[in-house]
Short mmCIF file of C-alpha atoms and ligand atoms in Angstrom, two decimals:
data_model
loop_
_atom_site.label_atom_id
_atom_site.label_comp_id
_atom_site.label_asym_id
_atom_site.label_seq_id
_atom_site.Cartn_x
_atom_site.Cartn_y
_atom_site.Cartn_z
CA MET U 793 19.63 -12.41 -19.69
CA LYS U 794 20.00 -9.30 -16.55
CA ARG U 795 18.52 -10.00 -13.02
CA TYR U 796 18.95 -6.79 -10.86
CA TYR U 797 19.20 -9.82 -7.20
CA GLN U 798 20.34 -9.24 -3.86
CA PRO U 799 20.00 -13.10 -3.05
CA GLU U 800 22.72 -13.33 0.19
CA ILE U 801 20.41 -10.64 1.61
CA GLU U 802 16.22 -11.48 0.51
CA THR U 803 17.43 -14.99 1.30
CA MET U 804 20.15 -14.63 4.32
CA PRO U 805 19.23 -16.94 6.66
CA VAL U 806 16.94 -15.49 9.91
CA ASP U 807 18.85 -16.08 13.26
CA GLN U 808 21.72 -13.83 10.83
CA LEU U 809 19.52 -11.01 10.14
CA LYS U 810 18.07 -10.85 12.92
CA GLU U 811 22.04 -10.31 14.13
CA LEU U 812 21.53 -7.54 11.04
CA GLN U 813 18.96 -5.55 12.55
CA ASN U 814 20.39 -5.55 16.16
CA GLU U 815 23.55 -3.98 15.06
CA ARG U 816 21.65 -1.98 12.85
CA LEU U 817 19.40 -0.35 14.63
CA VAL U 818 22.10 -0.11 17.74
CA LYS U 819 23.37 2.49 15.10
CA GLN U 820 20.29 4.08 13.82
CA VAL U 821 18.53 4.45 18.11
CA LYS U 822 22.39 6.16 18.27
CA TYR U 823 21.51 8.22 15.04
CA VAL U 824 18.22 10.47 16.04
CA TYR U 825 19.30 10.95 19.65
CA ASP U 826 22.34 12.89 18.32
CA ASN U 827 20.09 14.40 15.46
CA VAL U 828 17.07 15.06 15.89
CA ALA U 829 15.75 17.10 19.20
CA PHE U 830 12.38 15.32 18.73
CA TYR U 831 13.80 12.50 19.62
CA ARG U 832 16.04 12.82 22.10
CA GLU U 833 13.34 15.41 24.10
CA LYS U 834 10.90 11.66 23.55
CA MET U 835 13.69 9.46 24.84
CA ASP U 836 15.05 11.93 27.57
CA ALA U 837 11.16 12.04 29.21
CA MET U 838 10.52 7.99 29.34
CA GLY U 839 14.24 7.97 30.39
CA VAL U 840 15.92 6.05 27.49
CA LYS U 841 19.41 5.76 27.04
CA PRO U 842 21.19 5.26 23.13
CA GLU U 843 23.45 2.62 25.15
CA ASP U 844 20.27 1.09 26.47
CA ILE U 845 19.05 0.02 22.92
CA HIS U 846 21.39 -3.06 22.45
CA GLY U 847 19.06 -4.81 19.28
CA THR U 848 15.00 -5.40 18.79
CA ALA U 849 14.62 -7.21 21.73
CA ASP U 850 14.64 -3.56 23.54
CA LEU U 851 12.70 -2.12 20.46
CA TYR U 852 9.71 -2.09 22.95
CA LYS U 853 10.82 0.83 25.39
CA LEU U 854 11.26 3.34 22.39
CA PRO U 855 8.35 5.91 21.80
CA PHE U 856 6.37 5.63 19.19
CA ILE U 857 5.93 8.18 17.13
CA THR U 858 2.23 8.92 14.99
CA LYS U 859 1.05 11.15 11.98
CA ASP U 860 -0.26 13.57 14.10
CA ASP U 861 3.92 14.21 15.50
CA LEU U 862 4.84 13.97 11.75
CA LYS U 863 2.02 17.20 11.69
CA ASP U 864 3.94 18.84 15.01
CA GLN U 865 6.72 18.47 13.59
CA TYR U 866 6.17 19.41 9.71
CA PRO U 867 8.39 20.13 7.80
CA TYR U 868 11.46 20.30 9.13
CA GLY U 869 11.32 19.23 13.41
CA LEU U 870 11.92 15.03 12.22
CA LEU U 871 14.97 16.16 9.83
CA ALA U 872 18.28 13.85 10.32
CA LYS U 873 20.41 15.96 8.28
CA PRO U 874 21.44 19.32 7.24
CA LEU U 875 19.55 20.51 4.10
CA SER U 876 22.53 20.43 2.04
CA ASP U 877 22.47 16.70 2.12
CA CYS U 878 18.60 16.16 0.87
CA VAL U 879 18.45 15.90 -2.78
CA ARG U 880 14.57 14.89 -3.09
CA ILE U 881 11.38 15.55 -0.93
CA GLN U 882 7.83 13.34 -1.68
CA SER U 883 4.75 14.03 -0.14
CA THR U 884 1.40 12.50 0.59
CA SER U 885 -1.09 14.11 -0.61
CA GLY U 886 -2.97 15.56 2.00
CA THR U 887 -6.68 15.35 1.15
CA THR U 888 -7.27 14.30 4.98
CA GLY U 889 -5.37 17.78 6.30
CA ARG U 890 -2.62 15.75 6.92
CA ARG U 891 0.43 16.25 4.86
CA VAL U 892 3.47 14.12 5.39
CA VAL U 893 6.78 15.48 3.61
CA ALA U 894 9.35 13.45 3.42
CA PHE U 895 13.01 14.10 2.79
CA TYR U 896 15.41 11.85 1.10
CA THR U 897 19.20 11.61 0.48
CA GLN U 898 21.03 10.74 -2.34
CA HIS U 899 21.95 7.55 -0.45
CA ASP U 900 18.13 6.60 0.54
CA ILE U 901 16.84 7.36 -2.86
CA ASP U 902 19.83 4.54 -3.61
CA LEU U 903 18.64 2.11 -0.78
CA TRP U 904 14.63 2.32 -1.92
CA ASP U 905 15.15 1.94 -5.85
CA ASP U 906 17.07 -1.22 -4.18
CA CYS U 907 13.58 -2.44 -2.27
CA CYS U 908 11.72 -1.36 -5.66
CA ALA U 909 14.07 -3.22 -8.32
CA ARG U 910 13.36 -6.22 -5.62
CA ALA U 911 9.22 -5.66 -5.98
CA ILE U 912 9.81 -5.88 -9.98
CA VAL U 913 12.25 -8.77 -10.01
CA ALA U 914 9.80 -11.54 -7.52
CA ALA U 915 7.38 -10.48 -10.91
CA GLY U 916 9.60 -11.83 -12.69
CA GLY U 917 11.38 -8.53 -14.25
CA THR U 918 14.38 -8.58 -15.79
CA ASN U 919 16.68 -6.34 -18.16
CA GLU U 920 15.05 -8.09 -20.93
CA ASP U 921 11.29 -6.06 -19.77
CA VAL U 922 9.45 -3.28 -20.80
CA CYS U 923 8.48 -1.50 -17.82
CA HIS U 924 5.36 0.05 -18.17
CA VAL U 925 4.92 2.96 -14.92
CA CYS U 926 1.63 4.41 -15.04
CA TYR U 927 1.59 5.26 -10.96
CA GLY U 928 1.91 8.84 -10.18
CA TYR U 929 4.91 10.72 -10.91
CA GLY U 930 5.31 14.12 -8.79
CA LEU U 931 4.96 14.54 -4.92
CA PHE U 932 3.48 10.81 -4.76
CA THR U 933 5.73 8.23 -4.51
CA GLY U 934 4.73 5.43 -6.87
CA GLY U 935 6.10 6.83 -10.09
CA PRO U 936 9.45 7.79 -9.26
CA GLY U 937 9.80 4.24 -7.00
CA LEU U 938 8.80 2.62 -9.42
CA ASN U 939 10.59 4.21 -12.22
CA GLY U 940 14.09 3.64 -10.57
CA GLY U 941 13.46 0.23 -9.31
CA SER U 942 13.29 0.01 -13.03
CA HIS U 943 16.07 1.39 -13.54
CA LYS U 944 18.42 -0.57 -11.21
CA VAL U 945 16.36 -3.93 -12.60
CA GLY U 946 17.46 -2.85 -16.59
CA CYS U 947 14.16 -3.00 -17.70
CA LEU U 948 13.66 -0.17 -20.35
CA THR U 949 10.54 1.51 -18.34
CA LEU U 950 8.74 4.25 -19.68
CA PRO U 951 7.83 6.54 -16.92
CA MET U 952 4.24 7.05 -18.44
CA SER U 953 2.77 8.42 -15.12
CA SER U 954 -1.50 8.46 -15.22
CA GLY U 955 -4.38 9.90 -16.85
CA ASN U 956 -4.67 9.91 -20.66
CA THR U 957 -5.01 6.37 -21.30
CA GLU U 958 -5.32 5.92 -25.01
CA ARG U 959 -2.03 7.23 -24.97
CA GLN U 960 -1.00 4.71 -22.03
CA ILE U 961 -2.93 1.98 -24.92
CA GLN U 962 -1.05 3.27 -27.19
CA PHE U 963 2.49 3.27 -25.73
CA MET U 964 1.23 -0.75 -24.62
CA THR U 965 0.61 -1.47 -27.74
CA ASP U 966 3.14 0.05 -30.16
CA LEU U 967 6.47 -0.36 -27.63
CA GLY U 968 5.25 -3.59 -25.77
CA SER U 969 5.00 -3.38 -22.12
CA THR U 970 5.37 -6.46 -20.69
CA ILE U 971 4.99 -5.35 -16.50
CA LEU U 972 2.13 -2.72 -15.73
CA CYS U 973 2.71 -0.54 -12.34
CA CYS U 974 -0.51 1.40 -11.27
CA THR U 975 -3.26 1.38 -8.96
CA PRO U 976 -5.08 -1.76 -8.97
CA SER U 977 -7.95 0.24 -9.71
CA TYR U 978 -6.76 1.74 -12.63
CA ALA U 979 -5.82 -1.52 -13.90
CA ALA U 980 -8.94 -2.57 -14.21
CA TYR U 981 -9.97 0.01 -15.43
CA LEU U 982 -6.85 -0.10 -18.73
CA ALA U 983 -8.06 -3.70 -18.83
CA GLU U 984 -11.89 -2.42 -19.40
CA SER U 985 -10.81 0.26 -22.42
CA ILE U 986 -8.14 -2.32 -23.72
CA HIS U 987 -11.01 -4.62 -24.38
CA GLU U 988 -13.30 -1.96 -25.39
CA HIS U 989 -10.50 -1.28 -28.34
CA GLY U 990 -10.55 -4.47 -28.91
CA VAL U 991 -7.35 -5.11 -28.94
CA ARG U 992 -6.44 -7.37 -26.49
CA ASP U 993 -4.29 -9.20 -28.43
CA GLN U 994 -1.67 -7.00 -29.04
CA ILE U 995 -1.46 -5.79 -25.51
CA LYS U 996 2.12 -9.12 -24.46
CA LEU U 997 1.82 -7.90 -20.65
CA LYS U 998 2.61 -10.44 -18.83
CA ALA U 999 2.44 -9.22 -15.10
CA GLY U 1000 1.62 -6.59 -13.45
CA ILE U 1001 2.23 -4.76 -9.92
CA PHE U 1002 -0.81 -3.24 -7.69
CA GLY U 1003 -0.88 -1.32 -4.54
CA ALA U 1004 -0.86 2.03 -3.53
CA GLU U 1005 -4.14 0.82 -1.65
CA ALA U 1006 -6.98 -2.12 -0.69
CA TRP U 1007 -8.07 -4.54 -3.29
CA THR U 1008 -9.34 -8.05 -3.37
CA GLU U 1009 -8.26 -10.76 -3.78
CA GLU U 1010 -11.90 -11.29 -6.22
CA MET U 1011 -10.13 -8.48 -8.30
CA ARG U 1012 -6.69 -9.74 -8.64
CA HIS U 1013 -9.02 -12.38 -10.28
CA ASP U 1014 -10.70 -9.78 -12.17
CA ILE U 1015 -7.21 -7.93 -13.30
CA GLU U 1016 -5.12 -11.37 -13.62
CA GLU U 1017 -7.80 -12.83 -16.23
CA SER U 1018 -8.59 -9.72 -17.97
CA LEU U 1019 -5.35 -8.68 -19.26
CA GLY U 1020 -3.68 -12.54 -18.86
CA ILE U 1021 -1.15 -11.88 -16.32
CA LYS U 1022 -0.04 -11.98 -13.05
CA ALA U 1023 -0.64 -9.82 -10.23
CA TYR U 1024 1.88 -8.72 -7.79
CA ASP U 1025 0.02 -6.84 -4.44
CA ILE U 1026 2.87 -4.29 -3.55
CA TYR U 1027 3.32 -1.96 -0.34
CA GLY U 1028 4.56 0.88 0.91
CA LEU U 1029 4.15 4.34 2.90
CA THR U 1030 5.56 7.73 2.11
CA GLU U 1031 6.83 8.09 5.68
CA ILE U 1032 8.84 5.29 4.76
CA SER U 1033 10.05 5.92 1.86
CA GLY U 1034 7.02 4.73 -0.28
CA PRO U 1035 5.94 1.46 -2.58
CA GLY U 1036 8.57 -1.59 -2.35
CA VAL U 1037 8.60 -1.54 1.78
CA SER U 1038 7.25 -5.04 1.16
CA PHE U 1039 6.48 -6.34 -1.85
CA GLU U 1040 4.59 -10.36 -3.46
CA CYS U 1041 6.63 -13.07 -4.18
CA GLU U 1042 4.89 -16.10 -7.39
CA GLU U 1043 4.09 -17.22 -4.21
CA GLN U 1044 1.81 -14.24 -4.21
CA LYS U 1045 0.95 -15.38 -0.24
CA GLY U 1046 1.79 -11.63 2.00
CA MET U 1047 4.54 -9.15 1.23
CA HIS U 1048 7.82 -10.31 1.94
CA ILE U 1049 9.21 -6.88 4.17
CA ASN U 1050 12.64 -5.65 2.83
CA GLU U 1051 14.16 -6.04 7.02
CA ASP U 1052 17.84 -4.94 6.20
CA HIS U 1053 15.75 -2.05 5.91
CA PHE U 1054 12.90 -1.70 8.31
CA ILE U 1055 11.67 -4.04 11.28
CA ALA U 1056 7.83 -4.48 11.19
CA GLU U 1057 6.01 -5.34 14.94
CA VAL U 1058 2.37 -5.15 15.37
CA ILE U 1059 0.52 -3.78 17.68
CA ASN U 1060 -2.69 -3.34 19.45
CA PRO U 1061 -4.29 -0.25 18.22
CA ASP U 1062 -5.50 0.16 21.81
CA THR U 1063 -2.54 -0.67 23.54
CA GLY U 1064 0.39 -0.09 22.67
CA GLU U 1065 0.96 -3.64 23.12
CA VAL U 1066 3.04 -5.45 21.42
CA LEU U 1067 1.69 -8.80 19.49
CA PRO U 1068 3.39 -12.13 18.98
CA GLU U 1069 3.44 -13.14 15.04
CA GLY U 1070 0.29 -14.23 13.71
CA GLU U 1071 -2.53 -11.95 15.68
CA ARG U 1072 -3.36 -8.92 13.77
CA GLY U 1073 -3.01 -5.19 14.76
CA GLU U 1074 -1.54 -2.68 13.75
CA LEU U 1075 1.65 -1.99 11.63
CA VAL U 1076 4.59 -0.26 13.08
CA PHE U 1077 7.94 0.29 10.91
CA THR U 1078 11.93 1.08 12.32
CA CYS U 1079 13.83 1.75 9.44
CA LEU U 1080 17.55 1.10 10.49
CA THR U 1081 18.92 2.61 7.30
CA LYS U 1082 17.59 5.74 6.06
CA GLU U 1083 19.18 9.56 6.71
CA ALA U 1084 17.43 11.66 6.42
CA PHE U 1085 13.93 11.00 7.95
CA PRO U 1086 14.47 7.76 10.02
CA LEU U 1087 11.53 7.22 11.68
CA ILE U 1088 11.86 4.57 14.46
CA ARG U 1089 8.84 3.05 15.48
CA TYR U 1090 6.06 4.91 13.62
CA ARG U 1091 2.42 3.85 13.89
CA THR U 1092 0.97 2.87 10.48
CA ARG U 1093 -2.53 2.51 10.93
CA ASP U 1094 -2.72 -0.22 8.23
CA ILE U 1095 -4.32 -3.73 10.23
CA CYS U 1096 -2.29 -6.85 9.27
CA ILE U 1097 -0.97 -10.33 10.47
CA LEU U 1098 2.38 -10.97 10.08
CA SER U 1099 4.29 -14.56 9.13
CA ARG U 1100 7.62 -15.80 9.34
CA LYS U 1101 6.57 -19.80 7.82
CA PRO U 1102 9.32 -20.65 5.38
CA CYS U 1103 8.43 -19.41 1.63
CA SER U 1104 8.90 -22.06 -1.25
CA CYS U 1105 10.39 -18.95 -2.57
CA GLY U 1106 13.46 -18.93 -0.95
CA ARG U 1107 13.23 -15.82 0.25
CA THR U 1108 13.01 -15.44 4.09
CA HIS U 1109 12.26 -11.57 5.13
CA ILE U 1110 9.04 -11.80 7.08
CA ARG U 1111 5.25 -11.84 5.23
CA MET U 1112 2.51 -9.11 6.07
CA THR U 1113 -0.75 -9.69 4.93
CA LYS U 1114 -2.12 -6.88 2.16
CA PRO U 1115 -3.25 -4.36 5.23
CA LEU U 1116 -6.93 -5.57 6.05
CA GLY U 1117 -8.29 -2.17 6.75
CA ARG U 1118 -6.62 0.83 8.99
CA SER U 1119 -7.78 1.38 12.21
CA ASP U 1120 -8.58 4.52 11.08
CA ASP U 1121 -10.79 3.31 8.04
CA MET U 1122 -12.81 1.74 9.99
CA MET U 1123 -16.16 3.18 9.88
CA VAL U 1124 -18.79 2.44 12.95
CA VAL U 1125 -21.97 2.41 11.47
CA LYS U 1126 -25.19 1.57 13.30
CA GLY U 1127 -23.00 1.07 16.15
CA VAL U 1128 -20.52 -2.33 13.76
CA ASN U 1129 -17.38 -1.83 13.07
CA VAL U 1130 -17.13 -1.70 8.78
CA PHE U 1131 -14.32 -2.31 6.53
CA PRO U 1132 -14.90 -0.97 3.06
CA SER U 1133 -12.79 -4.28 1.52
CA GLN U 1134 -15.52 -6.23 3.34
CA ILE U 1135 -18.57 -4.28 1.05
CA GLU U 1136 -16.18 -5.32 -1.67
CA THR U 1137 -15.59 -8.77 -0.84
CA VAL U 1138 -19.78 -8.68 -1.46
CA LEU U 1139 -19.40 -7.15 -4.66
CA MET U 1140 -17.49 -8.77 -6.44
CA ASN U 1141 -18.42 -13.28 -5.25
CA GLU U 1142 -21.65 -11.19 -6.43
CA GLY U 1143 -19.77 -10.51 -10.17
CA TYR U 1144 -20.05 -6.36 -10.00
CA PRO U 1145 -16.98 -5.50 -11.10
CA ALA U 1146 -14.80 -2.97 -8.39
CA ASN U 1147 -16.79 0.50 -9.44
CA TYR U 1148 -18.34 1.15 -5.93
CA GLU U 1149 -19.43 4.06 -4.04
CA LEU U 1150 -20.09 3.86 0.08
CA ILE U 1151 -21.85 6.66 0.92
CA VAL U 1152 -22.35 7.39 5.21
CA ASP U 1153 -24.64 9.16 6.33
CA ARG U 1154 -26.79 10.47 9.54
CA VAL U 1155 -30.07 11.38 9.84
CA GLY U 1156 -31.49 12.77 13.07
CA ASN U 1157 -29.36 10.31 15.24
CA SER U 1158 -29.50 7.24 12.76
CA ASP U 1159 -26.65 6.21 10.58
CA THR U 1160 -27.40 5.47 6.71
CA ILE U 1161 -25.51 3.38 5.01
CA GLU U 1162 -25.57 3.16 0.60
CA VAL U 1163 -23.74 1.75 -1.67
CA ASN U 1164 -23.89 2.99 -5.19
CA VAL U 1165 -22.26 -0.05 -7.39
CA GLU U 1166 -22.12 -0.66 -10.96
CA MET U 1167 -23.96 -3.39 -13.77
CA SER U 1168 -21.84 -4.85 -15.40
CA THR U 1169 -22.47 -4.75 -18.91
CA GLU U 1170 -23.42 -8.26 -18.89
CA MET U 1171 -26.28 -8.10 -16.11
CA PHE U 1172 -27.22 -4.64 -18.03
CA ASN U 1173 -28.26 -6.43 -20.71
CA ASP U 1174 -29.28 -9.55 -19.26
CA PHE U 1175 -32.77 -8.76 -19.04
CA LYS U 1176 -34.16 -12.54 -17.12
CA VAL U 1177 -33.12 -10.79 -13.68
CA SER U 1178 -34.80 -7.45 -12.26
CA THR U 1179 -33.06 -5.14 -11.37
CA ALA U 1180 -34.88 -4.99 -8.07
CA GLU U 1181 -34.33 -8.92 -7.33
CA ARG U 1182 -30.78 -8.11 -7.65
CA GLU U 1183 -30.68 -5.24 -5.14
CA LYS U 1184 -32.58 -7.49 -3.03
CA LYS U 1185 -30.09 -10.22 -3.36
CA LEU U 1186 -27.30 -8.28 -2.28
CA VAL U 1187 -29.09 -6.80 0.64
CA SER U 1188 -29.05 -9.55 1.99
CA LYS U 1189 -25.58 -10.66 1.34
CA LEU U 1190 -24.59 -7.76 2.95
CA LYS U 1191 -26.03 -7.89 5.72
CA ALA U 1192 -24.93 -11.38 6.48
CA MET U 1193 -21.22 -9.76 6.20
CA LEU U 1194 -21.76 -7.17 8.97
CA GLY U 1195 -24.74 -7.60 9.81
CA ILE U 1196 -26.39 -4.55 9.29
CA LYS U 1197 -28.68 -3.02 6.77
CA VAL U 1198 -27.58 -1.34 3.27
CA ASP U 1199 -28.92 -0.30 1.23
CA VAL U 1200 -27.91 -1.22 -2.66
CA LYS U 1201 -28.39 1.12 -5.37
CA LEU U 1202 -27.30 -0.84 -9.38
CA VAL U 1203 -25.88 1.67 -11.35
CA ALA U 1204 -25.40 1.67 -15.25
CA PRO U 1205 -21.60 0.77 -16.56
CA LYS U 1206 -19.49 3.48 -16.66
CA THR U 1207 -21.99 5.62 -15.09
CA ILE U 1208 -18.92 6.25 -11.44
CA ALA U 1209 -16.34 7.80 -12.07
CA ARG U 1210 -13.83 6.32 -12.35
CA SER U 1211 -9.82 7.36 -10.99
CA GLU U 1212 -6.69 7.12 -12.68
CA GLY U 1213 -4.88 7.34 -9.43
CA LYS U 1214 -6.04 5.73 -5.48
CA ALA U 1215 -9.47 4.78 -5.66
CA VAL U 1216 -11.70 6.99 -4.03
CA ARG U 1217 -15.15 4.95 -2.46
CA VAL U 1218 -16.43 6.03 0.32
CA ILE U 1219 -17.54 8.97 1.17
CA ASP U 1220 -19.17 9.91 4.73
CA LYS U 1221 -21.00 12.59 5.18
CA ARG U 1222 -20.98 12.45 8.72
CA ASN U 1223 -17.42 13.90 8.90
CA LEU U 1224 -18.48 17.13 7.62
CA TYR U 1225 -20.66 18.01 11.12
CA LYS U 1226 -17.29 17.64 12.86
CA ASN U 1227 -15.80 20.55 13.87
O1 LIG W 384 0.78 4.14 -1.63
C1 LIG W 384 2.87 4.34 -1.46
C2 LIG W 384 2.60 3.12 -2.74
C3 LIG W 384 3.00 3.26 -3.69
C4 LIG W 384 2.38 2.17 -2.24
C5 LIG W 384 3.13 2.67 -5.24
C6 LIG W 384 2.65 0.82 -3.24
C7 LIG W 384 2.11 0.94 -5.20
P1 LIG W 384 0.76 7.24 0.77
O2 LIG W 384 0.42 7.07 -0.65
O3 LIG W 384 1.61 7.80 1.26
O4 LIG W 384 2.56 5.22 -0.22
O5 LIG W 384 -0.27 5.91 0.56
C8 LIG W 384 0.08 4.51 2.12
O6 LIG W 384 -1.57 3.49 1.47
O7 LIG W 384 -0.59 3.21 4.40
C9 LIG W 384 -1.93 1.69 2.73
O8 LIG W 384 -3.03 2.80 4.52
C10 LIG W 384 -2.18 2.27 1.75
N1 LIG W 384 -1.32 0.45 0.99
C11 LIG W 384 -0.71 0.89 0.28
N2 LIG W 384 0.12 0.14 -1.12
C12 LIG W 384 -1.16 -0.77 -0.06
C13 LIG W 384 -1.58 -1.81 -0.58
C14 LIG W 384 1.70 4.64 -0.90
N3 LIG W 384 -0.80 -2.42 -1.26
C15 LIG W 384 -1.21 3.66 2.30
N4 LIG W 384 -3.00 -2.51 -0.38
C16 LIG W 384 -0.30 2.59 3.22
C17 LIG W 384 -3.50 -2.10 0.13
C18 LIG W 384 -1.42 -0.21 0.40
N5 LIG W 384 -3.30 -0.22 0.95
#
């Protein structure tokens, strides 16, 4: 049995790790200054030269880069290598009108694969595993990233891509998949379908590597129970490479950031001030080793907390919490800050499956917020408690969590459309009135 693992890096003493980051940062800043006009101009405008950066303590001197900058520089403005050295692009879906195109050299892909391999190993993966990848392949980074990591670990890789649930289950049972990689919402749907097909006892899965969207501890618990697996979180974003920027180990208490490749900072999203470890704020990444698309101080909009508390797994790399929301997907409804994850927590605590749809609208000058929630089959068939009573209870639980009244409509099992990739759970109709 072989484990692809990089202990010399993943368990490196923190002072050495910081030294490595300092060295790499100095080189990287000079590299982007010399090769990307956008950075050169921004740094010149701030009066910062590469010689002013001696290590991570000087990071604060460098400008932030935002998604708007990426949009303005689309497609080639941030490229640090000639196109002839690039071998691949990946891209976000661009549903919000802001398509991000990221470029990779072969070296970039090798390092990205390493990051994903570390995630698979942390979930117990070895060359004896059958790794079933049903993140989407193509422009989305999920499929290609986990595929590359799985090859490095030496797993038998099933490049299933998303969709065609019947076929997923067939391959899973026929080929004995042991590690499942997909979005948590698709994992929940697959689990449901596996039970419906009555093939739960033919499934050999032991671990799942789920990410790309927000999911709660309650959802983790449900998926683990339903599939008899341990479910690990994985985080990443196209701009910074894709999945594998950070991942969970067996502790399941936060995701280790691959700090030999990325420096993480947490800032106050309103002021840009860098916050001390342990405080909640917006996550910012600096790429230390990327060649083609090396972003410096990129504002992710993901809100989280960093912790360098020692981890029992032996990894020394800093941990981040799950994103606790996005600074840009927090909704202000009736003047109150609402994160979809708060609603999901209430639903799951009350035993509802993670299938819901949140609809926010504006009537006259007032906001309305309604949540359509699917009942489990057991609830639906249980006539001892009426639907009206169940709705009333949820309204009161949601009010306690959010401080505002949310209208609740319970619907029959399987009436809310399932997603094969990232679930779309929030429909903010108020956006339609913009422009
Ligand atoms: O979602 C990359 C990825 C693929 C990560 C597969 C994990 C697994 P994007 O499509 O660019 O890339 O979306 C990035 O998704 O800024 C977060 O808001 C969100 N996100 C990613 N992972 C998680 C996670 C991929 N584990 C955006 N939990 C990020 C919560 C996540 N949100």
